[in-house]
Short mmCIF file of C-alpha atoms in Angstrom, two decimals:
data_model
loop_
_atom_site.label_atom_id
_atom_site.label_comp_id
_atom_site.label_asym_id
_atom_site.label_seq_id
_atom_site.Cartn_x
_atom_site.Cartn_y
_atom_site.Cartn_z
CA ALA M 702 0.00 0.00 0.00
CA TYR M 703 1.20 3.52 -0.69
CA ILE M 704 -0.06 7.10 -0.64
CA ARG M 705 1.94 8.80 -3.39
CA CYS M 706 4.23 7.76 -6.19
CA HIS M 707 5.87 9.41 -9.20
CA ASP M 708 2.60 9.46 -11.14
CA ASP M 709 -0.64 11.42 -11.09
CA ILE M 710 -3.80 10.43 -9.18
CA GLY M 711 -6.88 9.11 -10.98
CA TRP M 712 -10.24 8.82 -9.27
CA ALA M 713 -11.23 5.16 -9.65
CA VAL M 714 -14.81 5.80 -8.54
CA THR M 715 -17.27 3.90 -10.73
CA GLU M 716 -20.84 5.00 -11.29
CA GLU M 717 -22.04 1.86 -9.51
CA ASP M 718 -19.86 2.37 -6.44
CA ALA M 719 -20.86 6.02 -6.18
CA ALA M 720 -24.57 5.23 -6.51
CA ALA M 721 -24.29 2.60 -3.77
CA VAL M 722 -23.50 5.35 -1.25
CA GLY M 723 -25.86 7.96 -2.65
CA LEU M 724 -23.38 9.87 -4.83
CA HIS M 725 -23.24 10.69 -8.53
CA GLY M 726 -20.02 9.32 -9.98
CA PHE M 727 -19.34 12.13 -12.45
CA TRP M 728 -20.01 14.95 -10.00
CA HIS M 729 -18.11 13.28 -7.18
CA ARG M 730 -15.03 12.85 -9.36
CA ALA M 731 -15.38 16.49 -10.41
CA PHE M 732 -15.57 17.53 -6.77
CA LEU M 733 -12.43 15.56 -5.91
CA SER M 734 -10.50 17.20 -8.75
CA ASP M 735 -11.73 20.65 -7.75
CA PHE M 736 -10.90 20.05 -4.09
CA TYR M 737 -7.40 18.66 -4.54
CA SER M 738 -6.45 21.25 -7.15
CA GLY M 739 -7.44 23.91 -4.62
CA ARG M 740 -10.25 25.27 -6.77
CA PHE M 741 -13.06 24.27 -4.41
CA PRO M 742 -13.91 27.06 -1.91
CA GLY M 743 -12.37 26.31 1.47
CA SER M 744 -10.07 23.57 0.17
CA PHE M 745 -6.88 23.02 2.15
CA ALA M 746 -5.17 21.25 -0.78
CA ARG M 747 -2.59 22.59 -3.21
CA GLY M 748 -2.35 20.48 -6.36
CA ASP M 749 -2.99 20.79 -10.08
CA THR M 750 -5.09 18.97 -12.67
CA PHE M 751 -3.44 16.67 -15.20
CA GLN M 752 -4.67 15.11 -18.47
CA PHE M 753 -8.06 16.78 -18.78
CA ASN M 754 -10.30 14.61 -20.97
CA PRO M 755 -12.67 16.87 -22.94
CA LYS M 756 -14.91 13.91 -23.85
CA THR M 757 -15.50 12.60 -20.33
CA GLN M 758 -14.55 15.81 -18.47
CA ASP M 759 -12.40 13.68 -16.15
CA ARG M 760 -9.28 15.28 -14.64
CA ARG M 761 -6.39 13.69 -12.80
CA ILE M 762 -4.38 15.30 -10.01
CA SER M 763 -0.70 16.05 -9.47
CA GLY M 764 0.83 17.08 -6.17
CA SER M 765 2.89 15.86 -3.24
CA CYS M 766 1.31 14.12 -0.28
CA ALA M 767 2.05 17.02 2.05
CA SER M 768 0.70 19.69 -0.29
CA LEU M 769 -2.46 17.71 -1.09
CA ALA M 770 -2.98 17.18 2.65
CA GLY M 771 -2.86 20.91 3.33
CA LEU M 772 0.65 21.54 4.61
CA GLU M 773 1.71 23.94 1.85
CA VAL M 774 -1.34 26.18 2.32
CA ALA M 775 -1.03 25.97 6.12
CA LEU M 776 2.63 27.01 6.15
CA GLU M 777 1.86 29.94 3.87
CA SER M 778 -0.89 31.06 6.25
CA GLY M 779 1.43 30.93 9.25
CA GLU M 780 -1.39 29.52 11.38
CA GLU M 781 -0.06 26.86 13.77
CA THR M 782 -3.51 25.28 14.12
CA ALA M 783 -3.69 24.75 10.36
CA VAL M 784 -0.14 23.34 10.32
CA SER M 785 -0.97 20.91 13.13
CA ARG M 786 -4.11 19.77 11.32
CA ALA M 787 -2.09 19.13 8.16
CA VAL M 788 0.51 17.14 10.11
CA ASP M 789 -2.30 15.12 11.68
CA ARG M 790 -3.81 14.38 8.26
CA ILE M 791 -0.49 13.16 6.91
CA LEU M 792 0.10 10.88 9.90
CA LEU M 793 -3.49 9.60 9.69
CA ILE M 794 -3.18 8.44 6.10
CA HIS M 795 0.21 6.88 6.83
CA SER M 796 -1.34 4.99 9.75
CA MET M 797 -3.84 3.57 7.27
CA ILE M 798 -1.25 2.24 4.80
CA MET M 799 0.72 0.78 7.72
CA ALA M 800 -2.35 -1.16 8.81
CA PHE M 801 -4.07 -2.04 5.55
CA GLY M 802 -1.95 -4.95 4.35
CA GLY M 803 0.92 -5.71 2.02
CA ILE M 804 4.20 -3.83 2.26
CA PRO M 805 3.77 -0.14 3.17
CA LEU M 806 5.76 2.02 0.76
CA LEU M 807 7.01 5.53 1.50
CA TYR M 808 7.57 7.83 -1.45
CA MET M 809 10.79 9.80 -1.09
CA GLY M 810 10.22 13.00 0.86
CA ASP M 811 6.83 12.08 2.29
CA GLU M 812 8.55 11.11 5.55
CA LEU M 813 9.63 14.75 5.83
CA GLY M 814 6.56 16.46 4.41
CA LEU M 815 8.23 17.77 1.25
CA LEU M 816 5.96 20.21 -0.58
CA ASN M 817 5.26 20.62 -4.28
CA ASP M 818 8.39 21.52 -6.22
CA HIS M 819 7.34 24.34 -8.55
CA SER M 820 10.81 24.74 -10.07
CA TYR M 821 9.89 22.36 -12.91
CA GLN M 822 8.00 25.26 -14.53
CA PHE M 823 11.31 26.96 -15.31
CA GLU M 824 12.86 23.95 -17.06
CA PRO M 825 11.82 23.79 -20.73
CA ASP M 826 12.02 19.99 -20.89
CA LEU M 827 9.71 19.58 -17.88
CA ALA M 828 7.38 22.57 -17.88
CA ALA M 829 4.63 20.89 -19.93
CA ASP M 830 4.22 18.03 -17.44
CA ASN M 831 3.05 19.13 -13.99
CA ARG M 832 3.73 15.69 -12.52
CA TRP M 833 7.24 17.00 -11.93
CA MET M 834 5.86 19.00 -9.01
CA HIS M 835 5.80 15.76 -7.03
CA ARG M 836 9.11 14.45 -8.35
CA PRO M 837 11.44 16.62 -6.26
CA LYS M 838 15.13 16.42 -5.60
CA MET M 839 15.83 15.29 -2.06
CA ASP M 840 15.88 18.21 0.39
CA TRP M 841 18.83 17.30 2.60
CA ALA M 842 18.37 20.43 4.72
CA ALA M 843 14.88 19.22 5.62
CA ALA M 844 16.29 15.75 6.32
CA ALA M 845 18.83 17.25 8.70
CA GLY M 846 15.96 18.64 10.77
CA ARG M 847 14.25 15.31 11.26
CA GLY M 848 15.51 15.08 14.85
CA ASP M 849 13.73 18.30 15.85
CA GLY M 850 10.45 17.17 17.37
CA GLN M 851 9.12 20.74 17.32
CA GLY M 852 9.63 21.37 13.60
CA VAL M 853 7.29 20.11 10.90
CA ASN M 854 9.90 17.84 9.29
CA GLY M 855 10.76 16.27 12.63
CA ARG M 856 7.14 15.88 13.74
CA LEU M 857 6.34 13.98 10.58
CA PHE M 858 9.52 11.90 10.49
CA GLN M 859 9.28 10.90 14.14
CA GLY M 860 5.55 10.29 13.85
CA ILE M 861 6.03 7.92 10.93
CA CYS M 862 8.87 6.17 12.80
CA ARG M 863 6.47 5.59 15.70
CA LEU M 864 3.94 4.08 13.29
CA ILE M 865 6.59 1.73 11.93
CA GLU M 866 7.71 0.66 15.40
CA ALA M 867 4.11 0.02 16.47
CA ARG M 868 3.44 -1.99 13.32
CA LYS M 869 6.47 -4.20 13.93
CA GLN M 870 4.94 -5.30 17.24
CA MET M 871 1.56 -6.29 15.73
CA ASP M 872 1.10 -9.98 14.92
CA ALA M 873 -2.30 -9.17 13.41
CA PHE M 874 -0.54 -7.10 10.71
CA HIS M 875 1.32 -10.16 9.41
CA ALA M 876 1.06 -10.51 5.63
CA GLN M 877 -1.09 -13.63 6.01
CA ALA M 878 -3.53 -11.97 8.42
CA SER M 879 -6.97 -11.38 6.95
CA LYS M 880 -8.34 -7.87 6.49
CA ARG M 881 -11.95 -6.78 6.30
CA PRO M 882 -13.32 -3.24 6.02
CA VAL M 883 -16.07 -2.75 8.59
CA TRP M 884 -18.85 -0.20 8.82
CA THR M 885 -18.47 1.93 11.94
CA ASN M 886 -21.96 3.50 11.78
CA ASN M 887 -20.19 6.84 11.37
CA ASP M 888 -19.67 8.30 7.90
CA HIS M 889 -16.45 10.03 8.99
CA VAL M 890 -14.67 7.05 10.57
CA PHE M 891 -13.01 4.35 8.48
CA GLY M 892 -12.84 0.90 10.06
CA LEU M 893 -10.68 -2.11 9.23
CA LEU M 894 -10.50 -5.44 11.06
CA ARG M 895 -7.24 -7.39 10.86
CA HIS M 896 -7.33 -10.96 12.15
CA SER M 897 -4.71 -13.65 12.67
CA PRO M 898 -4.50 -16.73 14.91
CA ARG M 899 -2.41 -14.63 17.31
CA GLY M 900 -4.97 -11.87 17.71
CA GLN M 901 -7.07 -9.25 16.02
CA VAL M 902 -6.90 -5.48 15.70
CA LEU M 903 -9.60 -2.93 14.99
CA VAL M 904 -8.17 -0.03 13.00
CA LEU M 905 -10.15 3.21 13.16
CA GLY M 906 -9.41 6.52 11.47
CA ASN M 907 -11.33 9.77 11.85
CA PHE M 908 -11.14 11.55 8.49
CA SER M 909 -13.02 14.57 9.80
CA ASP M 910 -11.86 17.89 11.24
CA GLN M 911 -14.35 17.39 14.07
CA PRO M 912 -14.34 14.89 16.97
CA GLN M 913 -16.28 11.73 16.17
CA THR M 914 -17.60 8.85 18.26
CA ILE M 915 -18.15 5.12 17.83
CA THR M 916 -20.95 3.77 20.00
CA ARG M 917 -20.29 1.09 22.58
CA GLN M 918 -22.93 -1.03 20.85
CA ARG M 919 -21.01 -0.96 17.58
CA LEU M 920 -17.72 -1.74 19.34
CA ALA M 921 -19.37 -4.75 20.99
CA GLU M 922 -20.84 -5.91 17.67
CA LEU M 923 -17.34 -5.86 16.22
CA GLY M 924 -16.05 -7.91 19.16
CA PHE M 925 -14.36 -5.03 20.95
CA GLY M 926 -16.30 -4.53 24.14
CA GLY M 927 -14.53 -4.26 27.49
CA ALA M 928 -10.96 -3.11 28.12
CA LEU M 929 -9.12 -2.03 24.97
CA LEU M 930 -5.52 -1.02 24.30
CA ASP M 931 -4.63 1.46 21.56
CA ARG M 932 -1.26 0.23 20.36
CA LEU M 933 -0.55 3.46 18.47
CA ASN M 934 -0.87 5.81 21.42
CA LYS M 935 -0.32 3.30 24.26
CA ARG M 936 -3.61 4.25 25.89
CA TYR M 937 -6.36 2.15 27.43
CA PHE M 938 -10.06 2.56 26.66
CA ASP M 939 -13.18 1.10 28.19
CA GLY M 940 -15.12 -0.41 25.32
CA TRP M 941 -18.32 -0.39 27.35
CA PHE M 942 -18.44 3.36 26.77
CA GLU M 943 -18.51 5.20 23.45
CA LEU M 944 -15.12 5.80 21.88
CA ARG M 945 -14.21 9.39 21.04
CA LEU M 946 -11.75 10.12 18.26
CA GLU M 947 -10.18 13.55 17.93
CA PRO M 948 -9.93 15.20 14.48
CA TYR M 949 -7.74 13.11 12.16
CA GLN M 950 -6.95 10.64 14.94
CA ALA M 951 -6.20 6.97 14.28
CA VAL M 952 -6.28 4.11 16.77
CA TRP M 953 -5.17 0.48 16.52
CA LEU M 954 -7.28 -1.32 19.10
CA GLU M 955 -6.58 -4.68 20.69
CA LYS M 956 -8.42 -6.33 23.53
CA ALA M 957 -6.39 -5.56 26.63
CA GLY M 958 -4.47 -8.56 27.89
CA GLU M 959 -4.34 -10.39 24.57
#
């Protein structure tokens, strides 16, 4: 599993899949392109459209993980709250690829939050292809700051290192462990159940900028009532009460004592 690569992003949302959740495929794909190119009012993303198809009106998206997740706009604004939210988004989506299955892949620079590289526009051989904005040269100055837990580069690098260390301790994330997306009864919270003979883990991710809850009834239905341990944050929860997730928070839940 990976978040970004050298190529552009295409929205593989079929008409049937969109209709199944009450959306219109064409308009939802258009919204995604508008949002991640920064054209949609209130968007936090900074990307650009690629390969516009005049027949289907489909557009693909170029941009680095950090810029698409809002870090470029946040840093320009100088608002620490916006920067923290962008950092949280980036760590959230990395927590998902760490948990989903297969080998998690990190695209160079994403571990440091490298932004779009706009210098390609000034190189004649590259200027016509905006995918070069997410094909940067390595920023070794940013890499040198990865030990600073207060700076953005360090917060991201150390946060991803913590995800990797937590994953290494999880038997339920073994390649042969089964994975099953589960409905959390909350439109904003993604759920994934990983199961192996050595244990199971409930992965939850709040993709909203507002706190969200999972009811105790739903936790029990998924087999996670009682005492729970979040292996990501090393915190205990009581599954007989509703579970509150902060904006862009992820948890990897095991039954305590297992």
